Amino acid sequence: MSTIQQWRSGPDGKDLVMVAAREALAAPSTVALPAPEPAPGLILPDGSINWGCPCLGGMATGPCGTQFRDAFSCFHYSEADPKGSDCYEKFSVMQECMSQYPELYGKDDDDDDELAAAFDSSAAAQSDAGKSDAAQSDGPRGDAAVAVEAATTNQ
């Protein structure tokens, strides 16, 4: 079996130089590594906020990072009911800062499309309900008008 030679060098012997035969290096390693610790996530075990969490998407370090950290801290530590209702001013300051950087904090187009579609369908439903109410308030012919209108819109 081959031997491994070791030499210490550098100030106070801080550097370790190891020389081994090729056969020793070809064998599988017998070193056992400790199990990796789980990633801490947004909230650390002590209850504080992990500002380095990738889940924040860099919000804590951007141009409005200070305002974001103030608002998020206020919400996290809030004891108001409902939670965070005492943080309105801090979120307003953050929103004002973000409005100064639309290229970084602009609205997501997908969210706008979903919101517009929901608004349009809600407005259409209210419009249809308003037509039905108006037709019913026309007196004795109201029921017939509603039936005709329903038949023509369903075709």
CSV table of N, CA and C in Angstrom, one decimal:
chain,number,residue,atom,x,y,z
A,1,MET,N,0.8,-1.2,0.0
A,1,MET,CA,0.0,0.0,0.0
A,1,MET,C,0.9,1.2,0.0
A,2,SER,N,0.5,2.2,-0.7
A,2,SER,CA,1.3,3.4,-0.8
A,2,SER,C,1.1,4.3,0.4
A,3,THR,N,2.0,5.2,0.6
A,3,THR,CA,2.0,6.1,1.7
A,3,THR,C,1.7,7.6,1.2
A,4,ILE,N,1.2,8.4,2.0
A,4,ILE,CA,1.0,9.8,1.7
A,4,ILE,C,2.0,10.6,2.5
A,5,GLN,N,2.7,11.4,1.9
A,5,GLN,CA,3.7,12.3,2.5
A,5,GLN,C,3.1,13.7,2.8
A,6,GLN,N,3.3,14.3,3.9
A,6,GLN,CA,2.8,15.6,4.2
A,6,GLN,C,3.9,16.5,4.7
A,7,TRP,N,3.8,17.8,4.2
A,7,TRP,CA,4.7,18.8,4.7
A,7,TRP,C,3.9,20.1,5.0
A,8,ARG,N,4.3,20.7,6.1
A,8,ARG,CA,3.7,22.0,6.5
A,8,ARG,C,4.7,23.1,6.0
A,9,SER,N,4.1,24.1,5.5
A,9,SER,CA,4.9,25.3,5.0
A,9,SER,C,4.1,26.6,5.3
A,10,GLY,N,4.7,27.7,5.0
A,10,GLY,CA,4.1,29.0,5.3
A,10,GLY,C,4.3,29.4,6.7
A,11,PRO,N,3.8,30.6,7.0
A,11,PRO,CA,4.0,31.1,8.4
A,11,PRO,C,3.2,30.3,9.3
A,12,ASP,N,3.9,29.9,10.4
A,12,ASP,CA,3.3,29.0,11.5
A,12,ASP,C,2.8,27.7,10.9
A,13,GLY,N,3.3,27.2,9.8
A,13,GLY,CA,2.9,25.9,9.2
A,13,GLY,C,1.4,25.8,8.9
A,14,LYS,N,0.9,27.0,8.4
A,14,LYS,CA,-0.6,27.0,8.1
A,14,LYS,C,-0.9,26.3,6.8
A,15,ASP,N,0.0,26.1,6.0
A,15,ASP,CA,-0.2,25.4,4.7
A,15,ASP,C,0.2,23.9,4.8
A,16,LEU,N,-0.7,23.0,4.3
A,16,LEU,CA,-0.4,21.6,4.3
A,16,LEU,C,-0.2,21.1,2.9
A,17,VAL,N,0.9,20.5,2.6
A,17,VAL,CA,1.1,20.0,1.2
A,17,VAL,C,1.2,18.5,1.4
A,18,MET,N,0.3,17.8,0.6
A,18,MET,CA,0.2,16.3,0.6
A,18,MET,C,0.6,15.8,-0.8
A,19,VAL,N,1.5,14.7,-0.7
A,19,VAL,CA,1.9,14.1,-1.9
A,19,VAL,C,1.5,12.6,-1.8
A,20,ALA,N,0.8,12.1,-2.8
A,20,ALA,CA,0.3,10.7,-2.7
A,20,ALA,C,0.6,10.0,-4.0
A,21,ALA,N,0.8,8.7,-3.9
A,21,ALA,CA,1.0,7.9,-5.1
A,21,ALA,C,-0.3,7.8,-6.0
A,22,ARG,N,-0.2,7.6,-7.2
A,22,ARG,CA,-1.3,7.5,-8.1
A,22,ARG,C,-2.3,6.5,-7.7
A,23,GLU,N,-1.9,5.4,-7.2
A,23,GLU,CA,-2.8,4.3,-6.7
A,23,GLU,C,-3.7,4.8,-5.5
A,24,ALA,N,-3.1,5.6,-4.7
A,24,ALA,CA,-3.9,6.1,-3.5
A,24,ALA,C,-4.9,7.1,-4.0
A,25,LEU,N,-4.6,7.8,-5.0
A,25,LEU,CA,-5.6,8.8,-5.5
A,25,LEU,C,-6.7,8.2,-6.4
A,26,ALA,N,-6.4,7.0,-6.9
A,26,ALA,CA,-7.4,6.3,-7.8
A,26,ALA,C,-8.5,5.6,-6.9
A,27,ALA,N,-8.2,5.3,-5.7
A,27,ALA,CA,-9.2,4.7,-4.8
A,27,ALA,C,-10.3,5.6,-4.4
A,28,PRO,N,-11.6,5.1,-4.3
A,28,PRO,CA,-12.7,6.0,-3.9
A,28,PRO,C,-12.4,6.6,-2.5
A,29,SER,N,-12.9,7.8,-2.4
A,29,SER,CA,-12.7,8.5,-1.1
A,29,SER,C,-13.5,7.9,0.0
A,30,THR,N,-12.9,7.9,1.2
A,30,THR,CA,-13.6,7.4,2.4
A,30,THR,C,-14.0,8.5,3.3
A,31,VAL,N,-14.0,9.7,2.8
A,31,VAL,CA,-14.3,10.9,3.6
A,31,VAL,C,-15.9,11.0,3.7
A,32,ALA,N,-16.4,11.1,4.9
A,32,ALA,CA,-17.9,11.2,5.1
A,32,ALA,C,-18.2,12.7,5.4
A,33,LEU,N,-19.0,13.3,4.5
A,33,LEU,CA,-19.3,14.7,4.7
A,33,LEU,C,-20.6,14.8,5.6
A,34,PRO,N,-20.7,15.8,6.4
A,34,PRO,CA,-21.9,16.0,7.2
A,34,PRO,C,-23.1,16.3,6.3
A,35,ALA,N,-24.3,16.0,6.8
A,35,ALA,CA,-25.5,16.3,6.0
A,35,ALA,C,-25.6,17.8,5.8
A,36,PRO,N,-26.0,18.3,4.7
A,36,PRO,CA,-26.2,19.7,4.5
A,36,PRO,C,-27.3,20.3,5.3
A,37,GLU,N,-27.1,21.4,5.9
A,37,GLU,CA,-28.2,22.1,6.7
A,37,GLU,C,-29.2,22.6,5.7
A,38,PRO,N,-30.5,22.5,6.1
A,38,PRO,CA,-31.5,23.0,5.2
A,38,PRO,C,-31.4,24.5,5.1
A,39,ALA,N,-31.8,25.0,3.9
A,39,ALA,CA,-31.8,26.5,3.7
A,39,ALA,C,-32.8,27.1,4.7
A,40,PRO,N,-32.4,28.3,5.2
A,40,PRO,CA,-33.3,28.8,6.3
A,40,PRO,C,-34.6,29.4,5.8
A,41,GLY,N,-34.7,29.8,4.5
A,41,GLY,CA,-36.0,30.4,4.1
A,41,GLY,C,-36.1,31.9,4.5
A,42,LEU,N,-37.3,32.4,4.4
A,42,LEU,CA,-37.5,33.8,4.6
A,42,LEU,C,-37.3,34.2,6.1
A,43,ILE,N,-37.8,33.3,7.0
A,43,ILE,CA,-37.8,33.6,8.4
A,43,ILE,C,-36.7,32.7,9.0
A,44,LEU,N,-35.8,33.3,9.7
A,44,LEU,CA,-34.7,32.5,10.4
A,44,LEU,C,-35.2,31.8,11.6
A,45,PRO,N,-34.5,30.8,12.1
A,45,PRO,CA,-35.0,30.1,13.3
A,45,PRO,C,-35.3,31.0,14.5
A,46,ASP,N,-34.5,32.1,14.6
A,46,ASP,CA,-34.8,33.0,15.8
A,46,ASP,C,-35.9,34.0,15.5
A,47,GLY,N,-36.6,33.8,14.4
A,47,GLY,CA,-37.8,34.7,14.1
A,47,GLY,C,-37.5,35.9,13.3
A,48,SER,N,-36.2,36.2,13.1
A,48,SER,CA,-35.9,37.4,12.3
A,48,SER,C,-36.0,37.2,10.8
A,49,ILE,N,-36.0,38.2,10.1
A,49,ILE,CA,-36.1,38.1,8.6
A,49,ILE,C,-34.8,37.9,7.9
A,50,ASN,N,-34.8,36.9,7.0
A,50,ASN,CA,-33.6,36.6,6.3
A,50,ASN,C,-33.6,37.5,5.0
A,51,TRP,N,-32.9,38.6,5.1
A,51,TRP,CA,-32.9,39.6,4.0
A,51,TRP,C,-32.1,39.0,2.8
A,52,GLY,N,-31.3,38.0,2.9
A,52,GLY,CA,-30.6,37.4,1.8
A,52,GLY,C,-31.4,36.3,1.1
A,53,CYS,N,-32.6,36.1,1.5
A,53,CYS,CA,-33.4,35.0,0.9
A,53,CYS,C,-33.7,35.3,-0.6
A,54,PRO,N,-33.4,34.3,-1.5
A,54,PRO,CA,-33.7,34.6,-2.9
A,54,PRO,C,-35.2,34.8,-3.1
A,55,CYS,N,-36.0,34.4,-2.2
A,55,CYS,CA,-37.5,34.5,-2.4
A,55,CYS,C,-37.9,36.0,-2.4
A,56,LEU,N,-37.0,36.9,-2.0
A,56,LEU,CA,-37.3,38.3,-2.0
A,56,LEU,C,-37.0,39.0,-3.3
A,57,GLY,N,-36.3,38.2,-4.2
A,57,GLY,CA,-36.0,38.7,-5.5
A,57,GLY,C,-35.2,40.0,-5.6
A,58,GLY,N,-34.4,40.2,-4.6
A,58,GLY,CA,-33.5,41.4,-4.6
A,58,GLY,C,-34.2,42.7,-4.2
A,59,MET,N,-35.5,42.5,-3.7
A,59,MET,CA,-36.2,43.7,-3.3
A,59,MET,C,-35.6,44.4,-2.1
A,60,ALA,N,-34.9,43.7,-1.3
A,60,ALA,CA,-34.3,44.2,-0.1
A,60,ALA,C,-33.0,45.0,-0.4
A,61,THR,N,-32.5,44.8,-1.6
A,61,THR,CA,-31.2,45.5,-1.9
A,61,THR,C,-31.3,46.5,-3.1
A,62,GLY,N,-32.5,46.6,-3.7
A,62,GLY,CA,-32.7,47.5,-4.8
A,62,GLY,C,-32.7,49.0,-4.4
A,63,PRO,N,-33.0,49.9,-5.3
A,63,PRO,CA,-33.0,51.3,-5.0
A,63,PRO,C,-34.0,51.7,-3.9
A,64,CYS,N,-35.0,50.8,-3.7
A,64,CYS,CA,-36.0,51.1,-2.7
A,64,CYS,C,-35.9,50.0,-1.6
A,65,GLY,N,-34.7,49.5,-1.4
A,65,GLY,CA,-34.5,48.4,-0.5
A,65,GLY,C,-34.8,48.9,1.0
A,66,THR,N,-34.4,50.1,1.3
A,66,THR,CA,-34.6,50.5,2.7
A,66,THR,C,-36.1,50.6,3.0
A,67,GLN,N,-36.8,51.2,2.0
A,67,GLN,CA,-38.3,51.4,2.2
A,67,GLN,C,-39.0,50.0,2.2
A,68,PHE,N,-38.5,49.1,1.4
A,68,PHE,CA,-39.0,47.7,1.4
A,68,PHE,C,-38.8,47.0,2.7
A,69,ARG,N,-37.6,47.1,3.2
A,69,ARG,CA,-37.2,46.5,4.5
A,69,ARG,C,-38.1,47.1,5.7
A,70,ASP,N,-38.2,48.4,5.6
A,70,ASP,CA,-39.1,49.1,6.7
A,70,ASP,C,-40.5,48.6,6.6
A,71,ALA,N,-41.1,48.5,5.4
A,71,ALA,CA,-42.5,48.1,5.3
A,71,ALA,C,-42.6,46.6,5.6
A,72,PHE,N,-41.7,45.8,5.1
A,72,PHE,CA,-41.8,44.3,5.4
A,72,PHE,C,-41.6,44.0,6.8
A,73,SER,N,-40.7,44.7,7.5
A,73,SER,CA,-40.4,44.5,8.9
A,73,SER,C,-41.6,44.9,9.7
A,74,CYS,N,-42.2,46.0,9.4
A,74,CYS,CA,-43.4,46.5,10.0
A,74,CYS,C,-44.5,45.4,9.9
A,75,PHE,N,-44.7,44.9,8.8
A,75,PHE,CA,-45.7,43.8,8.6
A,75,PHE,C,-45.4,42.6,9.4
A,76,HIS,N,-44.2,42.1,9.3
A,76,HIS,CA,-43.7,40.9,9.9
A,76,HIS,C,-43.9,40.9,11.4
A,77,TYR,N,-43.6,42.1,12.0
A,77,TYR,CA,-43.6,42.2,13.5
A,77,TYR,C,-44.9,42.8,14.0
A,78,SER,N,-45.8,43.1,13.1
A,78,SER,CA,-47.1,43.7,13.4
A,78,SER,C,-48.0,42.8,14.3
A,79,GLU,N,-48.5,43.5,15.3
A,79,GLU,CA,-49.5,42.7,16.2
A,79,GLU,C,-50.9,43.3,16.1
A,80,ALA,N,-51.1,44.2,15.1
A,80,ALA,CA,-52.4,44.8,14.9
A,80,ALA,C,-53.3,43.8,14.3
A,81,ASP,N,-54.6,44.1,14.4
A,81,ASP,CA,-55.6,43.2,13.8
A,81,ASP,C,-56.5,44.0,12.8
A,82,PRO,N,-56.5,43.8,11.6
A,82,PRO,CA,-55.7,42.7,10.9
A,82,PRO,C,-54.3,43.0,10.8
A,83,LYS,N,-53.5,42.0,10.7
A,83,LYS,CA,-52.0,42.1,10.6
A,83,LYS,C,-51.6,43.1,9.6
A,84,GLY,N,-50.7,44.0,10.0
A,84,GLY,CA,-50.1,44.9,9.0
A,84,GLY,C,-51.0,46.2,8.8
A,85,SER,N,-52.1,46.3,9.5
A,85,SER,CA,-53.0,47.4,9.3
A,85,SER,C,-52.3,48.7,9.8
A,86,ASP,N,-51.3,48.5,10.7
A,86,ASP,CA,-50.6,49.7,11.3
A,86,ASP,C,-49.4,50.1,10.4
A,87,CYS,N,-49.2,49.5,9.2
A,87,CYS,CA,-48.1,49.7,8.4
A,87,CYS,C,-48.4,50.5,7.1
A,88,TYR,N,-49.6,51.0,7.0
A,88,TYR,CA,-50.0,51.7,5.8
A,88,TYR,C,-49.0,52.8,5.4
A,89,GLU,N,-48.6,53.6,6.3
A,89,GLU,CA,-47.7,54.7,5.9
A,89,GLU,C,-46.4,54.2,5.4
A,90,LYS,N,-45.8,53.1,5.9
A,90,LYS,CA,-44.5,52.6,5.4
A,90,LYS,C,-44.7,52.0,4.0
A,91,PHE,N,-45.8,51.3,3.8
A,91,PHE,CA,-46.1,50.8,2.4
A,91,PHE,C,-46.3,51.9,1.4
A,92,SER,N,-46.9,53.0,1.9
A,92,SER,CA,-47.1,54.1,1.0
A,92,SER,C,-45.8,54.7,0.6
A,93,VAL,N,-44.9,54.8,1.5
A,93,VAL,CA,-43.6,55.4,1.2
A,93,VAL,C,-42.8,54.4,0.3
A,94,MET,N,-42.9,53.1,0.5
A,94,MET,CA,-42.3,52.1,-0.4
A,94,MET,C,-42.9,52.3,-1.8
A,95,GLN,N,-44.2,52.4,-1.9
A,95,GLN,CA,-44.9,52.4,-3.2
A,95,GLN,C,-44.5,53.7,-4.0
A,96,GLU,N,-44.4,54.8,-3.2
A,96,GLU,CA,-43.9,56.1,-3.8
A,96,GLU,C,-42.5,55.9,-4.4
A,97,CYS,N,-41.6,55.3,-3.6
A,97,CYS,CA,-40.3,55.1,-4.1
A,97,CYS,C,-40.3,54.2,-5.4
A,98,MET,N,-41.1,53.1,-5.4
A,98,MET,CA,-41.1,52.2,-6.5
A,98,MET,C,-41.7,52.9,-7.8
A,99,SER,N,-42.6,53.9,-7.6
A,99,SER,CA,-43.1,54.6,-8.7
A,99,SER,C,-42.0,55.4,-9.4
A,100,GLN,N,-41.0,55.7,-8.7
A,100,GLN,CA,-39.9,56.5,-9.3
A,100,GLN,C,-38.9,55.6,-10.2
A,101,TYR,N,-39.1,54.3,-10.1
A,101,TYR,CA,-38.3,53.3,-10.9
A,101,TYR,C,-39.2,52.4,-11.6
A,102,PRO,N,-40.0,52.8,-12.6
A,102,PRO,CA,-40.9,52.0,-13.3
A,102,PRO,C,-40.2,50.8,-14.1
A,103,GLU,N,-39.0,51.1,-14.5
A,103,GLU,CA,-38.3,50.1,-15.3
A,103,GLU,C,-37.9,48.9,-14.4
A,104,LEU,N,-37.7,49.1,-13.1
A,104,LEU,CA,-37.4,48.0,-12.2
A,104,LEU,C,-38.7,47.4,-11.5
A,105,TYR,N,-39.6,48.3,-11.1
A,105,TYR,CA,-40.8,47.9,-10.4
A,105,TYR,C,-42.0,48.1,-11.1
A,106,GLY,N,-42.0,48.1,-12.5
A,106,GLY,CA,-43.2,48.2,-13.3
A,106,GLY,C,-44.1,47.1,-13.1
A,107,LYS,N,-45.3,47.3,-13.5
A,107,LYS,CA,-46.4,46.2,-13.4
A,107,LYS,C,-46.1,45.1,-14.3
A,108,ASP,N,-46.4,43.9,-13.9
A,108,ASP,CA,-46.3,42.7,-14.7
A,108,ASP,C,-47.4,42.7,-15.7
A,109,ASP,N,-47.1,42.5,-17.0
A,109,ASP,CA,-48.1,42.6,-18.0
A,109,ASP,C,-49.1,41.4,-17.9
A,110,ASP,N,-48.6,40.3,-17.4
A,110,ASP,CA,-49.6,39.1,-17.2
A,110,ASP,C,-50.6,39.5,-16.2
A,111,ASP,N,-50.2,40.1,-15.1
A,111,ASP,CA,-51.2,40.5,-14.1
A,111,ASP,C,-52.2,41.5,-14.6
A,112,ASP,N,-51.7,42.4,-15.4
A,112,ASP,CA,-52.6,43.4,-16.0
A,112,ASP,C,-53.6,42.8,-16.9
A,113,ASP,N,-53.2,41.8,-17.7
A,113,ASP,CA,-54.1,41.1,-18.6
A,113,ASP,C,-55.2,40.4,-17.9
A,114,GLU,N,-54.8,39.7,-16.8
A,114,GLU,CA,-55.7,38.9,-16.0
A,114,GLU,C,-56.7,39.9,-15.3
A,115,LEU,N,-56.2,41.0,-14.8
A,115,LEU,CA,-57.0,42.0,-14.1
A,115,LEU,C,-58.0,42.6,-15.1
A,116,ALA,N,-57.6,42.9,-16.3
A,116,ALA,CA,-58.4,43.5,-17.3
A,116,ALA,C,-59.5,42.5,-17.7
A,117,ALA,N,-59.2,41.3,-17.9
A,117,ALA,CA,-60.2,40.2,-18.2
A,117,ALA,C,-61.2,40.1,-17.1
A,118,ALA,N,-60.8,40.0,-15.9
A,118,ALA,CA,-61.7,39.9,-14.8
A,118,ALA,C,-62.6,41.1,-14.7
A,119,PHE,N,-62.0,42.3,-14.9
A,119,PHE,CA,-62.8,43.5,-14.9
A,119,PHE,C,-63.9,43.5,-16.0
A,120,ASP,N,-63.5,43.1,-17.2
A,120,ASP,CA,-64.4,43.1,-18.3
A,120,ASP,C,-65.5,42.1,-18.1
A,121,SER,N,-65.2,40.9,-17.6
A,121,SER,CA,-66.3,40.0,-17.4
A,121,SER,C,-67.2,40.4,-16.3
A,122,SER,N,-66.7,41.1,-15.3
A,122,SER,CA,-67.5,41.6,-14.2
A,122,SER,C,-68.4,42.8,-14.7
A,123,ALA,N,-67.8,43.6,-15.5
A,123,ALA,CA,-68.6,44.7,-16.1
A,123,ALA,C,-69.7,44.2,-17.0
A,124,ALA,N,-69.4,43.1,-17.8
A,124,ALA,CA,-70.4,42.6,-18.7
A,124,ALA,C,-71.5,41.9,-17.9
A,125,ALA,N,-71.2,41.3,-16.8
A,125,ALA,CA,-72.2,40.6,-15.9
A,125,ALA,C,-73.1,41.7,-15.3
A,126,GLN,N,-72.5,42.8,-14.9
A,126,GLN,CA,-73.3,43.9,-14.3
A,126,GLN,C,-74.2,44.5,-15.3
A,127,SER,N,-73.7,44.7,-16.5
A,127,SER,CA,-74.4,45.3,-17.6
A,127,SER,C,-75.6,44.4,-18.0
A,128,ASP,N,-75.4,43.1,-18.0
A,128,ASP,CA,-76.5,42.2,-18.3
A,128,ASP,C,-77.6,42.2,-17.2
A,129,ALA,N,-77.1,42.3,-16.0
A,129,ALA,CA,-78.0,42.4,-14.8
A,129,ALA,C,-78.8,43.7,-14.9
A,130,GLY,N,-78.1,44.7,-15.3
A,130,GLY,CA,-78.8,46.0,-15.4
A,130,GLY,C,-79.9,46.0,-16.5
A,131,LYS,N,-79.6,45.3,-17.6
A,131,LYS,CA,-80.6,45.2,-18.7
A,131,LYS,C,-81.8,44.4,-18.2
A,132,SER,N,-81.6,43.4,-17.5
A,132,SER,CA,-82.7,42.5,-17.0
A,132,SER,C,-83.5,43.3,-16.0
A,133,ASP,N,-82.9,44.1,-15.1
A,133,ASP,CA,-83.6,44.9,-14.1
A,133,ASP,C,-84.4,46.0,-14.8
A,134,ALA,N,-83.9,46.6,-15.9
A,134,ALA,CA,-84.6,47.6,-16.6
A,134,ALA,C,-85.8,47.0,-17.4
A,135,ALA,N,-85.6,45.8,-17.9
A,135,ALA,CA,-86.7,45.2,-18.7
A,135,ALA,C,-87.8,44.8,-17.7
A,136,GLN,N,-87.5,44.4,-16.5
A,136,GLN,CA,-88.5,44.0,-15.6
A,136,GLN,C,-89.2,45.2,-15.0
A,137,SER,N,-88.6,46.3,-15.0
A,137,SER,CA,-89.3,47.5,-14.5
A,137,SER,C,-90.2,48.2,-15.5
A,138,ASP,N,-90.3,47.6,-16.7
A,138,ASP,CA,-91.1,48.2,-17.8
A,138,ASP,C,-92.6,47.9,-17.6
A,139,GLY,N,-93.0,47.3,-16.6
A,139,GLY,CA,-94.4,47.1,-16.4
A,139,GLY,C,-94.8,45.7,-16.8
A,140,PRO,N,-96.0,45.5,-17.3
A,140,PRO,CA,-96.6,44.2,-17.7
A,140,PRO,C,-95.8,43.5,-18.8
A,141,ARG,N,-95.2,44.2,-19.7
A,141,ARG,CA,-94.4,43.5,-20.8
A,141,ARG,C,-93.0,43.2,-20.3
A,142,GLY,N,-92.6,43.4,-19.1
A,142,GLY,CA,-91.3,43.2,-18.6
A,142,GLY,C,-90.8,41.7,-18.8
A,143,ASP,N,-91.7,40.8,-18.4
A,143,ASP,CA,-91.3,39.4,-18.4
A,143,ASP,C,-91.1,38.9,-19.9
A,144,ALA,N,-91.9,39.4,-20.8
A,144,ALA,CA,-91.8,39.0,-22.2
A,144,ALA,C,-90.5,39.6,-22.8
A,145,ALA,N,-90.2,40.9,-22.4
A,145,ALA,CA,-89.0,41.5,-22.9
A,145,ALA,C,-87.8,40.8,-22.4
A,146,VAL,N,-87.8,40.4,-21.2
A,146,VAL,CA,-86.7,39.6,-20.6
A,146,VAL,C,-86.5,38.3,-21.3
A,147,ALA,N,-87.6,37.6,-21.6
A,147,ALA,CA,-87.5,36.3,-22.3
A,147,ALA,C,-87.0,36.5,-23.7
A,148,VAL,N,-87.4,37.5,-24.4
A,148,VAL,CA,-86.9,37.8,-25.8
A,148,VAL,C,-85.5,38.1,-25.7
A,149,GLU,N,-85.1,39.0,-24.8
A,149,GLU,CA,-83.7,39.4,-24.7
A,149,GLU,C,-82.8,38.2,-24.4
A,150,ALA,N,-83.2,37.3,-23.5
A,150,ALA,CA,-82.5,36.2,-23.1
A,150,ALA,C,-82.3,35.2,-24.3
A,151,ALA,N,-83.4,35.1,-25.1
A,151,ALA,CA,-83.3,34.2,-26.2
A,151,ALA,C,-82.4,34.7,-27.3
A,152,THR,N,-82.4,36.0,-27.5
A,152,THR,CA,-81.5,36.6,-28.6
A,152,THR,C,-80.0,36.6,-28.1
A,153,THR,N,-79.8,36.8,-26.9
A,153,THR,CA,-78.3,36.8,-26.4
A,153,THR,C,-77.8,35.4,-26.3
A,154,ASN,N,-78.6,34.4,-26.2
A,154,ASN,CA,-78.1,33.0,-26.1
A,154,ASN,C,-77.8,32.4,-27.4
A,155,GLN,N,-78.3,33.0,-28.5
A,155,GLN,CA,-78.1,32.4,-29.8
A,155,GLN,C,-76.7,32.7,-30.4
